[in-house]
C-alpha cells in the first residue's frame, strides 16, 4: 500500500473531504426539511438512501477529477534537450597546482 505524507493527507482532507462533508450536510438538511414539512412516511427513507448514494459517488468523482487535473499536465516521459553546454568542474587537486 502506498504511504501518504502528512502534507498529502492534509491537502486531501482540506481539498476533498471538507467540501464533500459540507455538501453532505446541506443535502441531508434539505431532505429532513422536505420530509418534515411534507409529513412523508418512512417509505421515503429508501429514496433518500438511493439519492444520497448517487450524489456521494458523483460528487466524489467530480472532486477527484478536479484534483487530478494538475497531475495530468505533468510530462509523462523525460524530454531531452540538445545543444546545452554544461561547464565541467575542475579535477580535484588541479586548483593547487
Coordinates of C-alpha atoms in Angstrom, one line a residue:
X1 CA 0.0 0.0 0.0
X2 CA 1.3 3.5 -0.7
X3 CA 2.3 5.7 2.2
X4 CA 1.0 9.2 2.4
X5 CA 3.0 12.0 3.9
X6 CA 1.2 14.3 6.4
X7 CA 1.1 17.2 3.9
X8 CA -0.6 15.0 1.3
X9 CA -3.1 13.7 3.8
X10 CA -3.9 17.3 5.0
X11 CA -4.2 18.5 1.4
X12 CA -6.6 15.6 0.6
X13 CA -8.7 16.4 3.7
X14 CA -8.9 20.2 3.1
X15 CA -9.4 20.0 -0.7
X16 CA -11.7 16.9 -0.9
X17 CA -13.2 15.7 2.4
X18 CA -14.3 19.0 3.9
X19 CA -16.2 20.3 0.8
X20 CA -17.8 16.8 0.5
X21 CA -18.8 16.9 4.2
X22 CA -20.4 20.4 3.9
X23 CA -22.2 19.3 0.7
X24 CA -23.5 16.2 2.5
X25 CA -24.7 18.3 5.5
X26 CA -26.6 20.6 3.1
X27 CA -28.2 17.8 1.2
X28 CA -29.3 15.9 4.4
X29 CA -30.7 19.1 5.9
X30 CA -32.7 19.7 2.8
X31 CA -34.0 16.2 2.8
X32 CA -35.0 16.4 6.5
X33 CA -36.8 19.7 5.9
X34 CA -38.7 18.2 3.0
X35 CA -39.5 15.1 5.0
X36 CA -40.9 17.0 8.0
X37 CA -42.7 19.8 6.0
X38 CA -44.5 17.3 3.7
X39 CA -45.2 14.9 6.5
X40 CA -43.9 11.9 4.5
X41 CA -43.9 8.4 5.9
X42 CA -41.0 6.1 6.4
X43 CA -41.1 4.9 2.8
X44 CA -39.2 8.0 1.7
X45 CA -36.0 6.8 3.6
X46 CA -35.3 4.3 0.8
X47 CA -35.5 7.0 -1.8
X48 CA -33.2 9.2 0.3
X49 CA -30.7 6.5 0.6
X50 CA -30.6 6.0 -3.2
X51 CA -30.4 9.7 -3.8
X52 CA -27.6 10.2 -1.3
X53 CA -25.6 7.3 -2.7
X54 CA -25.8 8.6 -6.2
X55 CA -24.9 12.1 -5.1
X56 CA -22.0 10.9 -3.0
X57 CA -20.5 8.9 -5.8
X58 CA -21.0 11.7 -8.3
X59 CA -19.5 14.4 -6.1
X60 CA -16.5 12.2 -5.1
X61 CA -15.8 11.6 -8.8
X62 CA -16.2 15.4 -9.6
X63 CA -13.8 16.5 -6.8
X64 CA -11.3 13.7 -7.7
X65 CA -11.3 14.8 -11.3
X66 CA -10.7 18.5 -10.2
X67 CA -7.7 17.4 -8.0
X68 CA -6.2 15.1 -10.6
X69 CA -6.2 17.7 -13.4
X70 CA -2.9 19.1 -12.1
X71 CA -1.2 15.7 -12.3
X72 CA -2.2 15.0 -15.9
X73 CA -0.4 18.2 -17.0
X74 CA 2.9 16.8 -15.9
X75 CA 5.1 15.3 -18.6
X76 CA 4.7 11.5 -18.9
X77 CA 8.3 10.9 -20.0
X78 CA 11.6 12.7 -19.8
X79 CA 12.2 15.2 -22.6
X80 CA 15.9 15.6 -23.5
X81 CA 17.1 19.0 -24.7
X82 CA 20.0 19.0 -27.0
X83 CA 22.8 21.6 -27.5
X84 CA 23.1 22.7 -24.0
X85 CA 26.6 23.4 -22.8
X86 CA 27.3 22.4 -19.2
X87 CA 30.7 23.6 -17.8
X88 CA 32.7 20.8 -16.2
X89 CA 34.2 21.1 -12.8
X90 CA 38.0 21.1 -12.5
X91 CA 39.6 17.9 -11.4
X92 CA 40.4 17.6 -7.7
X93 CA 43.8 18.9 -6.9
X94 CA 44.1 20.9 -10.2
X95 CA 43.5 24.1 -8.3
X96 CA 46.5 23.6 -6.1
X97 CA 49.0 23.4 -9.0

